[in-house]
Coordinates of C-alpha atoms in Angstrom, one line a residue:
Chain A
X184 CA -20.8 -35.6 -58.3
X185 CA -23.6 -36.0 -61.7
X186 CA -26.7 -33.9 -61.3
X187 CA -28.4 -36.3 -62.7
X188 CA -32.3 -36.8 -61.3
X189 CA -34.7 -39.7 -62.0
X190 CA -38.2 -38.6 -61.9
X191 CA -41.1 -40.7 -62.2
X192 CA -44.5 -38.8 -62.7
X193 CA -46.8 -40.8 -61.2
X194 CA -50.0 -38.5 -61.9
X195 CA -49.5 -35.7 -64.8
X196 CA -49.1 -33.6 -61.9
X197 CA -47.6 -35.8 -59.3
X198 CA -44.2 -37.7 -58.9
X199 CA -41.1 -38.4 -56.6
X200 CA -37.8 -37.9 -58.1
X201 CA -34.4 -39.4 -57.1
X202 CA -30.9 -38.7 -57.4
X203 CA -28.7 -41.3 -59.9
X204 CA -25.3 -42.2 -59.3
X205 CA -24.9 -43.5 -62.6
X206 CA -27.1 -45.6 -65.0
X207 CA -26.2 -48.9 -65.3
X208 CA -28.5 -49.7 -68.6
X209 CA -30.7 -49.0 -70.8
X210 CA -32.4 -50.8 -73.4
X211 CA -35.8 -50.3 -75.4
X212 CA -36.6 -54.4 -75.3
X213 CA -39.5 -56.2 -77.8
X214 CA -42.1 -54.6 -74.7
X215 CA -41.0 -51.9 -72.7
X216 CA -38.3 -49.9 -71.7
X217 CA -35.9 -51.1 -69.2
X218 CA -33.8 -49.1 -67.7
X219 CA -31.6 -49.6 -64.5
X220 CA -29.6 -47.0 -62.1
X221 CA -27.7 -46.7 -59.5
X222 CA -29.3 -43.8 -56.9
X223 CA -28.1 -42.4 -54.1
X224 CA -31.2 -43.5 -51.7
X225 CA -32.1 -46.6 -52.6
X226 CA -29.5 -48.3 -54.0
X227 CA -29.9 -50.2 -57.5
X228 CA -33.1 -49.5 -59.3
X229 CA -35.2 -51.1 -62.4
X230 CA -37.4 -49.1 -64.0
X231 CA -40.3 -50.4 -66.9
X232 CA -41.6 -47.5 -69.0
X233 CA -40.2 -44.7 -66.4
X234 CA -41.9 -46.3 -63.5
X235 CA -40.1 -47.6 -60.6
X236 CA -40.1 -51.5 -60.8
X237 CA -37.9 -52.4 -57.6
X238 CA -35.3 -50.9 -55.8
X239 CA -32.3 -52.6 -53.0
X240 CA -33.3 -50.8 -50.8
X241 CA -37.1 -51.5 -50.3
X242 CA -38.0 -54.5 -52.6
X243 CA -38.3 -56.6 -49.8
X244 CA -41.9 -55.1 -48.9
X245 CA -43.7 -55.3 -52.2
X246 CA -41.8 -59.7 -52.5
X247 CA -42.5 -60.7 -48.8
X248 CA -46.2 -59.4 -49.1
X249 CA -47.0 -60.7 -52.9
X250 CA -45.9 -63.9 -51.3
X251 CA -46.2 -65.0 -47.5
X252 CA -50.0 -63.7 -47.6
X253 CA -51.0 -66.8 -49.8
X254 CA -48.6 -68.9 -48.8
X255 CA -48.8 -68.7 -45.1
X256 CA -53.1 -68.7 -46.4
X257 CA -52.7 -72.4 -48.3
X258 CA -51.9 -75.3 -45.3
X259 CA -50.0 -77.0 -48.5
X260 CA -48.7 -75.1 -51.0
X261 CA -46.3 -77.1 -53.3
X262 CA -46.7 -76.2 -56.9
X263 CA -46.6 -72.4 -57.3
X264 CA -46.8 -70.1 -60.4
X265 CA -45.6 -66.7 -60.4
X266 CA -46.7 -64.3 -63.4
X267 CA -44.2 -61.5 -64.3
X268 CA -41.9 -61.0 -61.5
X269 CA -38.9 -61.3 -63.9
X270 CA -36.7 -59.4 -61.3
X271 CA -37.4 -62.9 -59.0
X272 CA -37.9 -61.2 -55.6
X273 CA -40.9 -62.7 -55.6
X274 CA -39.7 -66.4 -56.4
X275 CA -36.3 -65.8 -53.8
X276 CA -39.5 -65.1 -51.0
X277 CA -41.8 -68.1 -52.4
X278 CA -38.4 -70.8 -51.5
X279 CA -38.7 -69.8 -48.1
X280 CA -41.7 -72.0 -47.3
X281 CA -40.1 -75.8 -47.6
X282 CA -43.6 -77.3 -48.6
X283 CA -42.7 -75.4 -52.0
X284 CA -42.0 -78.7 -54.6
X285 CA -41.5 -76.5 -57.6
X286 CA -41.9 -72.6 -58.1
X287 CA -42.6 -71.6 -62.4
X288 CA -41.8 -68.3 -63.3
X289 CA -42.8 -66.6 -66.6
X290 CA -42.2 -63.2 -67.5
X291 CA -42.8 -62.0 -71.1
X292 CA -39.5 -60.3 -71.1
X293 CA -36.3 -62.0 -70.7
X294 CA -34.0 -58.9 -70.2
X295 CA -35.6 -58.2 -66.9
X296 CA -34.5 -61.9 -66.5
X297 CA -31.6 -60.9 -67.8
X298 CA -30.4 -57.7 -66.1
X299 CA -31.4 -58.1 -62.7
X300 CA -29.4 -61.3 -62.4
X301 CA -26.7 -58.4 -63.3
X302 CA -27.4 -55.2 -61.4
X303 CA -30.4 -57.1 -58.1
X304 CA -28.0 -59.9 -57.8
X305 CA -29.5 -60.8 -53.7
X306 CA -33.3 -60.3 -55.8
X307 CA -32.7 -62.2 -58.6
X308 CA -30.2 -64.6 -57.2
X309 CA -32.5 -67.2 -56.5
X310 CA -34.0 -67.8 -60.0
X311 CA -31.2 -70.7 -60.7
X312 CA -32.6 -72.2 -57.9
X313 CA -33.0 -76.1 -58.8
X314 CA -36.5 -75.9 -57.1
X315 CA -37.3 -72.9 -60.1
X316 CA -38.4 -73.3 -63.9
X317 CA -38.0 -69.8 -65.4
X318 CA -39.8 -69.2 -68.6
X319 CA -39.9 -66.3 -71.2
X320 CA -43.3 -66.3 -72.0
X321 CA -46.6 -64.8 -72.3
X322 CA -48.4 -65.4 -69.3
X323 CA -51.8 -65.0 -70.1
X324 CA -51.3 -67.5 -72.9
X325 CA -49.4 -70.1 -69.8
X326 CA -52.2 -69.2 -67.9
X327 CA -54.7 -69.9 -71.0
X328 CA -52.8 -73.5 -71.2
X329 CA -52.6 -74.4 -67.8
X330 CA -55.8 -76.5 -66.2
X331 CA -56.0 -77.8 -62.5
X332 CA -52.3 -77.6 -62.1
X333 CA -51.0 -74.7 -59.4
X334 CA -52.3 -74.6 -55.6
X335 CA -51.1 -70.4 -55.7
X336 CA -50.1 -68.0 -58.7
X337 CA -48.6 -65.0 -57.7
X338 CA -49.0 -62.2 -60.8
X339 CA -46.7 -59.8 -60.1
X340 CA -47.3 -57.7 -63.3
X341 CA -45.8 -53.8 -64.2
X342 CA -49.2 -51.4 -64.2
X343 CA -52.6 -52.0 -66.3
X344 CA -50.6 -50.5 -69.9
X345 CA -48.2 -52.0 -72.0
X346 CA -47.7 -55.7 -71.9
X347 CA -49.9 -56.1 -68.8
X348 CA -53.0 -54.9 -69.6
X349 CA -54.3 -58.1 -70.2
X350 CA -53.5 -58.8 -67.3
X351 CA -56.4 -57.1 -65.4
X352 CA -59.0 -58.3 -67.5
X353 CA -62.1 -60.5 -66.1
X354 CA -61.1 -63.1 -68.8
X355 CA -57.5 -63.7 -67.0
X356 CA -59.4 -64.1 -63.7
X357 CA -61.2 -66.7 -65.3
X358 CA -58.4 -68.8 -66.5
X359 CA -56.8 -68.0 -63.2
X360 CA -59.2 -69.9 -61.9
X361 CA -59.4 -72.7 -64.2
X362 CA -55.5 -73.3 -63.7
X363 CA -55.6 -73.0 -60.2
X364 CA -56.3 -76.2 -58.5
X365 CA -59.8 -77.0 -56.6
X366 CA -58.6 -75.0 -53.5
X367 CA -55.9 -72.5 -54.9
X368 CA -55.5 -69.1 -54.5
X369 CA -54.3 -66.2 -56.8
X370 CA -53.0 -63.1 -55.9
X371 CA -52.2 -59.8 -57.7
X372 CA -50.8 -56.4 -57.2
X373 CA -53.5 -54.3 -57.5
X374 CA -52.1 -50.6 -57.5
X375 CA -52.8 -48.1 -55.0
X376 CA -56.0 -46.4 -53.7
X377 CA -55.0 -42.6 -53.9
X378 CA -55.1 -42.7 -57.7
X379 CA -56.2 -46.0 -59.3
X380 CA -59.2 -46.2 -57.4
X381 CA -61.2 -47.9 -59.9
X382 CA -59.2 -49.8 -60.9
X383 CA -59.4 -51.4 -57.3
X384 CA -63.0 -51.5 -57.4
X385 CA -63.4 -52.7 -61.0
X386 CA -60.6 -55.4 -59.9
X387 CA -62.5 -56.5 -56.7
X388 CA -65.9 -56.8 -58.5
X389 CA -64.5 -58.9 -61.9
X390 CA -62.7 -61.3 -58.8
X391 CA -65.8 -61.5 -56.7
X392 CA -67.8 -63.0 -59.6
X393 CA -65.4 -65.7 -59.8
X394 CA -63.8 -66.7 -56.7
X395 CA -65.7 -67.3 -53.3
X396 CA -63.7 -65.4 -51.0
X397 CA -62.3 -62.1 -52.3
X398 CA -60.1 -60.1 -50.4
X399 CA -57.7 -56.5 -50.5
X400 CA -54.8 -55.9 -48.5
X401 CA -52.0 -53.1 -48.6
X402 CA -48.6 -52.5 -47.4
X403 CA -45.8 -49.4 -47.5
X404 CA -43.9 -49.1 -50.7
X405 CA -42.0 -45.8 -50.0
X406 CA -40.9 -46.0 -54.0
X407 CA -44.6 -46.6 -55.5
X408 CA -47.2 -44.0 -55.9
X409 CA -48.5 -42.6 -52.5
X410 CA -47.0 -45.3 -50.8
X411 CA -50.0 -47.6 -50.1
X412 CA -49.7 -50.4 -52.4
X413 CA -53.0 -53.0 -52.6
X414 CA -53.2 -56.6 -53.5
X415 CA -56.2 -58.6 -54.6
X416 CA -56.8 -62.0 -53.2
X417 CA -59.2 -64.5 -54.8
X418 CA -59.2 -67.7 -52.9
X419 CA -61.6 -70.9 -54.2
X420 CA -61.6 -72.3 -50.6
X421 CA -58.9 -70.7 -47.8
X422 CA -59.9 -67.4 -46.1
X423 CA -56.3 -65.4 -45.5
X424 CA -58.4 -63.8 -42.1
X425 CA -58.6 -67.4 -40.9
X426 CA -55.0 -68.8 -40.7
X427 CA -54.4 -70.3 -37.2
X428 CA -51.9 -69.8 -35.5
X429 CA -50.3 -73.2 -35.9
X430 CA -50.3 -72.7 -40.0
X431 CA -47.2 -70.4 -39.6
X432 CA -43.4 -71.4 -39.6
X433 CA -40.9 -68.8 -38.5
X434 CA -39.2 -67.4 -41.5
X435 CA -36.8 -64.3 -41.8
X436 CA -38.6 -61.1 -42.9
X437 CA -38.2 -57.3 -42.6
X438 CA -41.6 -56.6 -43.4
X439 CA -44.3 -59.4 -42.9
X440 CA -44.8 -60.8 -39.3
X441 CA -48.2 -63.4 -38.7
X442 CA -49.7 -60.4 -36.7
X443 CA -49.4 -58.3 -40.0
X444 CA -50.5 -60.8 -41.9
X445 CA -54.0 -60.2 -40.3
X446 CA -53.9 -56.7 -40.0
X447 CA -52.9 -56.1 -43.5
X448 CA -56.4 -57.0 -44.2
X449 CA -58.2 -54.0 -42.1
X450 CA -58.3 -51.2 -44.5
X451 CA -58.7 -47.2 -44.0
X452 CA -62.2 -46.5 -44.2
X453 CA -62.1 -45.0 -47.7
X454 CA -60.2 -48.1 -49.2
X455 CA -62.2 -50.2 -47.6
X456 CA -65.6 -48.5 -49.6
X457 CA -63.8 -49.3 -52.8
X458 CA -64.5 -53.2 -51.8
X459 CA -67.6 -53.1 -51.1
Chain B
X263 CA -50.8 -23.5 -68.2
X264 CA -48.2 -22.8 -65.3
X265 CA -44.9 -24.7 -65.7
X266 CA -44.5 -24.2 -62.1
X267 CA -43.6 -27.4 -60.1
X268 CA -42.7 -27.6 -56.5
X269 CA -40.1 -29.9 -55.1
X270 CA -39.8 -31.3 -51.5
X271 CA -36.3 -33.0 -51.2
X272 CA -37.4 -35.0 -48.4
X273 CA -34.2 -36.7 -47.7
X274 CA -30.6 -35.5 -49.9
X275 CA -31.5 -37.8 -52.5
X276 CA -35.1 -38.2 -52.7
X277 CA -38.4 -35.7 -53.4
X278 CA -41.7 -35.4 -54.5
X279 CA -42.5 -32.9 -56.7
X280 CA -46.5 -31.3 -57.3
X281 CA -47.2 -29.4 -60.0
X282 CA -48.4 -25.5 -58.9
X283 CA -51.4 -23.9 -60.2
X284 CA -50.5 -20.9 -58.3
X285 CA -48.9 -19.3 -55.4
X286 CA -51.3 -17.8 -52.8
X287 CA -49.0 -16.2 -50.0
X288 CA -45.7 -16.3 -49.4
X289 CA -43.9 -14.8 -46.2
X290 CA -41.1 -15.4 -43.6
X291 CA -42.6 -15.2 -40.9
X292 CA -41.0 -14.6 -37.1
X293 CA -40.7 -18.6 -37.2
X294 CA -40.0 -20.0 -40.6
X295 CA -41.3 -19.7 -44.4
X296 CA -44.6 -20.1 -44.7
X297 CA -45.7 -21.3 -48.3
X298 CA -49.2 -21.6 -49.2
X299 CA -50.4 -22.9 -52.7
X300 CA -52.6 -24.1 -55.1
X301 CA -51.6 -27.3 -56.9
X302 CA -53.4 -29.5 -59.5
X303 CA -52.9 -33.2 -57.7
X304 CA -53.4 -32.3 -53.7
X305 CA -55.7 -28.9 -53.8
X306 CA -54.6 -26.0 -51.4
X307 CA -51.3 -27.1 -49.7
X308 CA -49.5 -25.7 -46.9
X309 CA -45.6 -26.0 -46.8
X310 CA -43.3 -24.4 -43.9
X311 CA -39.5 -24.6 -44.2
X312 CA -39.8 -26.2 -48.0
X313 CA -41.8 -29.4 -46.3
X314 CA -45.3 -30.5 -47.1
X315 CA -47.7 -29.8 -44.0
X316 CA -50.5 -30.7 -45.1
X317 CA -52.8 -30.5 -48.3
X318 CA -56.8 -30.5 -49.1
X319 CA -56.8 -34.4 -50.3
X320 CA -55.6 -36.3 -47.8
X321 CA -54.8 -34.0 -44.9
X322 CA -58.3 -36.3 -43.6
X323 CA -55.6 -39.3 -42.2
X324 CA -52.9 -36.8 -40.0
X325 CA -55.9 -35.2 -38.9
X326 CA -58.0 -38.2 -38.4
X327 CA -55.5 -40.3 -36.9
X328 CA -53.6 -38.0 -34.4
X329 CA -57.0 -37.6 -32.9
X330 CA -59.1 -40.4 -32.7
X331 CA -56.9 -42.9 -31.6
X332 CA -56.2 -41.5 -28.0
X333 CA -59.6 -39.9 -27.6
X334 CA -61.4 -43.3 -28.0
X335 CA -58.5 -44.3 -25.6
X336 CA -59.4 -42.1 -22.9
X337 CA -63.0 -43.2 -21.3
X338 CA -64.2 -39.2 -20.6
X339 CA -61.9 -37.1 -22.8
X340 CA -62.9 -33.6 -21.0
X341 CA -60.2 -31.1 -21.9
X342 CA -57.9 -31.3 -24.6
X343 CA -54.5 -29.5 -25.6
X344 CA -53.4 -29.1 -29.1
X345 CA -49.9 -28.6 -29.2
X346 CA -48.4 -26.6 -33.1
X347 CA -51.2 -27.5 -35.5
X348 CA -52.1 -24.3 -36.4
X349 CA -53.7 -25.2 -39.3
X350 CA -56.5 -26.4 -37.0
X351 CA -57.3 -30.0 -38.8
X352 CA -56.6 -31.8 -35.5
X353 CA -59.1 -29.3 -33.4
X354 CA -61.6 -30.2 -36.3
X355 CA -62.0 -33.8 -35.5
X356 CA -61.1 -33.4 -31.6
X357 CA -64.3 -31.4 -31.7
X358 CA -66.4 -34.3 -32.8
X359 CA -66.2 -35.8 -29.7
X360 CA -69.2 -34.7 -27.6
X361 CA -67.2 -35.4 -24.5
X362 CA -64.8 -32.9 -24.9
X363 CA -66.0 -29.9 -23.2
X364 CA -62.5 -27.6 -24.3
X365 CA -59.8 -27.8 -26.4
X366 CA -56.7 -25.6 -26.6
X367 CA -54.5 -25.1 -29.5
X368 CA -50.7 -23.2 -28.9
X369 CA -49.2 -22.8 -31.9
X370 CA -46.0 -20.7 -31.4
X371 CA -46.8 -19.1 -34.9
X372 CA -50.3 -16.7 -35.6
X373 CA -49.7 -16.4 -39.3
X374 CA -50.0 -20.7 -39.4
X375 CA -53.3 -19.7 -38.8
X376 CA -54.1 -16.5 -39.9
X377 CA -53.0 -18.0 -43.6
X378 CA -55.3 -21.9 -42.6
X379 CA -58.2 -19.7 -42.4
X380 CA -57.6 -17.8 -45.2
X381 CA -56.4 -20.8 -47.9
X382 CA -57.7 -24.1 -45.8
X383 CA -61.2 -23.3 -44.7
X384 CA -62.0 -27.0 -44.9
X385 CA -59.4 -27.9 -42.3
X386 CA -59.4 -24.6 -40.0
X387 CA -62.8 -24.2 -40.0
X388 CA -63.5 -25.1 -36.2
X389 CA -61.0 -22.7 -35.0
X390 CA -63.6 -20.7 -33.9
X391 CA -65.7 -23.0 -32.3
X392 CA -66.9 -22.1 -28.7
X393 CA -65.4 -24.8 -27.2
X394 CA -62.0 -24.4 -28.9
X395 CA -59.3 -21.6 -26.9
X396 CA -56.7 -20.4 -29.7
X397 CA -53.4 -19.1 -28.1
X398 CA -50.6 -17.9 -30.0
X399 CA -47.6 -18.7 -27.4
X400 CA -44.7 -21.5 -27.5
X401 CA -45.8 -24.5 -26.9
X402 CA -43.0 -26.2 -24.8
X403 CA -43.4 -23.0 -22.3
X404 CA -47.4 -23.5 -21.9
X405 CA -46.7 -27.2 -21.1
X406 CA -44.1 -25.8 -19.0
X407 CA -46.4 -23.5 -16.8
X408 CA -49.0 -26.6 -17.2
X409 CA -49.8 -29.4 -14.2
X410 CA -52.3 -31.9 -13.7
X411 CA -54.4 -30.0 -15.9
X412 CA -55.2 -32.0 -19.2
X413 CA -57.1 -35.2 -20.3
X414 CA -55.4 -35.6 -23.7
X415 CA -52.1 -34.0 -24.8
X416 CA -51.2 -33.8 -29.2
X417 CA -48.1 -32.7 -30.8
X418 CA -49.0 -31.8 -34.0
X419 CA -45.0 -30.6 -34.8
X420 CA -43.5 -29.7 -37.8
X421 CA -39.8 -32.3 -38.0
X422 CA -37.5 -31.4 -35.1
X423 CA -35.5 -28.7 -37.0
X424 CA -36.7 -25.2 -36.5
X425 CA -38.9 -23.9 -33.8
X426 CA -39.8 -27.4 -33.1
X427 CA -36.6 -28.8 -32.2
X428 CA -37.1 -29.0 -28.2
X429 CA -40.8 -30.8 -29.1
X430 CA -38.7 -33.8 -29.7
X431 CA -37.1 -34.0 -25.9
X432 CA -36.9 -36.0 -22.8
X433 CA -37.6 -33.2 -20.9
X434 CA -40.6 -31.6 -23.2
X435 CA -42.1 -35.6 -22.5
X436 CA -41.4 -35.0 -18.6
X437 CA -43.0 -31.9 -18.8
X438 CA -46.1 -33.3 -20.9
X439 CA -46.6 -36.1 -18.2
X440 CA -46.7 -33.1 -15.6
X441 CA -49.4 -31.0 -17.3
X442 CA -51.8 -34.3 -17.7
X443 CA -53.8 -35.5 -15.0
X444 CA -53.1 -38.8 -13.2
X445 CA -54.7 -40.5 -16.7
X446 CA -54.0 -39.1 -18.9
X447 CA -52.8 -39.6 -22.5
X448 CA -50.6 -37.9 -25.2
X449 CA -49.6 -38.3 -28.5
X450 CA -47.1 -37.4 -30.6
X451 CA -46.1 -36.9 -34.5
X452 CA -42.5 -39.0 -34.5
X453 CA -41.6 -39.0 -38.8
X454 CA -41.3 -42.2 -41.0
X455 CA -39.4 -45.2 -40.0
X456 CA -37.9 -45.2 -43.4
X457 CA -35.3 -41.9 -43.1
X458 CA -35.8 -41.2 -39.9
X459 CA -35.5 -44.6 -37.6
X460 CA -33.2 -43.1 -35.2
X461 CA -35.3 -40.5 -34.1
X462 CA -38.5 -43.3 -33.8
X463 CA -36.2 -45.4 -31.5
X464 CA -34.8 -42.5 -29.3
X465 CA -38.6 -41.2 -28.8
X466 CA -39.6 -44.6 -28.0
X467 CA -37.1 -45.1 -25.4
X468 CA -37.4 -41.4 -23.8
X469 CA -41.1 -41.7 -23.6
X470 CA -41.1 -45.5 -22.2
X471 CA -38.8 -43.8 -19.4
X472 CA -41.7 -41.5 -18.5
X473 CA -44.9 -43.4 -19.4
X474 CA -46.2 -47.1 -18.2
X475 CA -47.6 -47.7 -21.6
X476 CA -46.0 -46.1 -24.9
X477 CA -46.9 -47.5 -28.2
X478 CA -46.1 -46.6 -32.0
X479 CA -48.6 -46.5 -34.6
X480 CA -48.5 -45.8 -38.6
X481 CA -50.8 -44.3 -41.1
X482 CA -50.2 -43.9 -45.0
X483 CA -49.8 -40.1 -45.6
X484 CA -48.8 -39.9 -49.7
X485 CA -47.7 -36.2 -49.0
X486 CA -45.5 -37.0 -46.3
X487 CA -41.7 -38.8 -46.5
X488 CA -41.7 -42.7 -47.8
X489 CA -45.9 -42.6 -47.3
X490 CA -45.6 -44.1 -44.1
X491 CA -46.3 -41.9 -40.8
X492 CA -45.6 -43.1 -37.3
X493 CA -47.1 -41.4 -34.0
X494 CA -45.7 -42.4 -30.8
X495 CA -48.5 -42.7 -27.6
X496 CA -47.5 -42.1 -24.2
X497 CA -50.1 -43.1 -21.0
X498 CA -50.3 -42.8 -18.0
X499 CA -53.0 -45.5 -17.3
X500 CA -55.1 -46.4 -20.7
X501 CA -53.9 -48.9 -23.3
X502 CA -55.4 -48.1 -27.2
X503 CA -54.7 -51.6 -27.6
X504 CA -57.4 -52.5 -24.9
X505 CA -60.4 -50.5 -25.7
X506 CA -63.6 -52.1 -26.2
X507 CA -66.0 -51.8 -28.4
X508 CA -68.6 -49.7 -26.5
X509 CA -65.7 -47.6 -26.1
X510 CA -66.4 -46.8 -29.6
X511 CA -69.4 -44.3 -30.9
X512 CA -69.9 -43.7 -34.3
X513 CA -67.9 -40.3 -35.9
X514 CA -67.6 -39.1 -39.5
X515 CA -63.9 -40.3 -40.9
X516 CA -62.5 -41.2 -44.1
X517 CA -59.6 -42.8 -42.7
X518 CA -60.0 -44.0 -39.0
X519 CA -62.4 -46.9 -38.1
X520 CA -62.3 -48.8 -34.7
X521 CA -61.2 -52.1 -36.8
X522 CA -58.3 -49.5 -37.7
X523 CA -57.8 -48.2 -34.3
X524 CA -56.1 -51.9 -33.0
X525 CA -54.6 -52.7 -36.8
X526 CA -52.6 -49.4 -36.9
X527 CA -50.2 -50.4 -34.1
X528 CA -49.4 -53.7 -35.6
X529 CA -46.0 -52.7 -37.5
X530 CA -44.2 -54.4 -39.9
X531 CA -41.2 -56.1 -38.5
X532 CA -38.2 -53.4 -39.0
X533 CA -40.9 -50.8 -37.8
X534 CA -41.4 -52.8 -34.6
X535 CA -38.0 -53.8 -34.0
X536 CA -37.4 -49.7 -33.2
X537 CA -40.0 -49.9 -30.4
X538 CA -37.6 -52.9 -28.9

């Protein structure tokens, strides 16, 4: 048996470490480096710059949140925009909701594309899907381009360094905005509360000036640091707290049910300061 | 600086590891290894057996939530039992309950204590409190000797290996529903739902066996396995799920709110299917 470890420090002096079967790749690509592994706990695993991307076993957390939130949020969600998310467990979640016309993904970095297809085949096996357009692209620049054109954009970007920090600027709000239709809603994973928290609060105040109802939610990520993950919601017209009961359709989940949809929403006291 | 870094394999396959400014005491004691140290992400941690116990940053949401959720439960929370935590963080916020009138803590282990005082003065700083009776004894036998005698009931365990193995039984529940009064409430530390679902469903259906109304609720402990805590309620005649808000006075917390109170026992979906 290899003695190999994976460690990811989260904090200089904080980090969870894993045991590998075997790596499966590893590439320095035009923007990051990719790596993937088999481990023992969680199955296959991408990682972006030594930081745990995904993993078999709980990916389905961090892609049913990112997306039934909104979705289940907007009573007609049909043209839908997903930023990042290159390993396509967020798109794979999005074709779950039949109102769905057309799901466009675009990911800067087409060997994530590339290698989950290969190593996340029940993640990324949806992104042939004939309801999906996958781009390689920049996309704060498709953002930049797009006007009055998506009812939700999901931006499922890696952390605020490297090829995403642009990505949690007030300025890609803003074109969030403009490319979002009159009553669309954007949402974004926003780290955790433990050790980016202002990052949260710098993220809920750039959103607040810009969209009328802002709101923070988290969920369990066992993989990601401390295990509270948080995502920003800006909405231009739909409150996520005021989805009746009638707006939800049964879908299969291991992680998002319509009660939790609602109580996803009622922070711990000291993450719920960091919003206020 | 100290190369030192300590590793908790919390499962075969899978740790976190904190790096260690210093080591403060170290001893077997009559019950298990008791580790006490400084480290540069969590503050002052204490670890028993190689497993994390609790630390200066965020032992505020064990502490918090073990607590405050059945004592806003019970409408005249007189006299309390504390069953292990030694450590004395759950005494701390039992005592800011002006209805309690006593509280006893058995921890089978004095040097849990002796070394809380010493290294966690933040957290074991009520153990002296007049209203507070400190026994070192074996906490299964004083429930044993116990009847019709307490209010509210808390395990505050270490993982059902060691000298808290029979904490975990049908027969330590029996006797817990014995030593409360005729409405009376208990509570119960019952591990993470991601490594340890077995032992969540088996508590679940021993306690429902014993109690009208058992419930499972989660908090997000980063120091603890996958980030994600469950505690499993057992009552005799009070439903958390049905207190109302002038139940509710207003307490110091960082994690607990009454919003929180009814949120924590909503559970993702393969956290609630165990409770089935």
């Amino acid at each position: 048996m290899s003695g190999l470890w994976y460690t990811e420090k989260q904090t200089d002096h904080f980090g969870i470490t894993m045991k590998i079967k075997r790596t499966l790749h590893t590439e320095q690509t035009d923007f990051q480096y990719l790596e993937m592994a088999e481990t023992e706990e969680w199955g296959n695993m991408l990682f972006l710059d030594g930081m745990v991307m995904t993993s078999q076993k709980d990916e389905f957390v961090y892609h049913e949140m990112v997306a039934h939130v909104p979705l289940f949020t907007h009573p007609n969600p049909e043209n839908i925009l997903v930023v990042g998310g290159g390993d396509g467990g967020v798109i794979r979640e999005v074709l779950k909701h039949p109102k769905v016309k057309k799901a466009t993904l675009v990911d800067i970095d087409g060997k994530v594309i590339e290698y989950s297809k290969k190593f996340l085949p029940e993640i990324a096996g949806e992104l042939d899907n004939e309801r999906v357009d996958v781009r390689v692209d920049d996309g704060f620049m498709h953002i930049a381009k797009s006007e009055n054109e998506y009812d939700v954009i999901m931006v499922d970007s890696t952390e605020p360094v490297g090829p995403a920090a642009n990505l949690f600027t007030k300025g890609f709000y803003a074109g969030i905005s403009k490319a979002l239709k009159e009553d669309g809603i954007f949402v974004a994973q926003t780290d955790n509360p433990w050790f980016k928290a202002d990052l949260i609060r710098e993220v809920q105040r750039d959103v607040k000036e810009i969209f009328p109802i802002t709101r923070l939610y988290t969920a369990n990520i066992p993989t990601y640091p401390s295990g509270m993950w948080t995502f920003t919601i800006g909405s231009k017209k739909y409150d996520p707290l005021e989805v009746s009961d009638e707006q939800f359709h049964e879908i299969e989940t291991k992680y998002y049910t319509k009660e939790l949809h609602k109580a996803a929403f009622v922070l711990p006291k000291f993450v719920k300061d960091l919003t206020e």
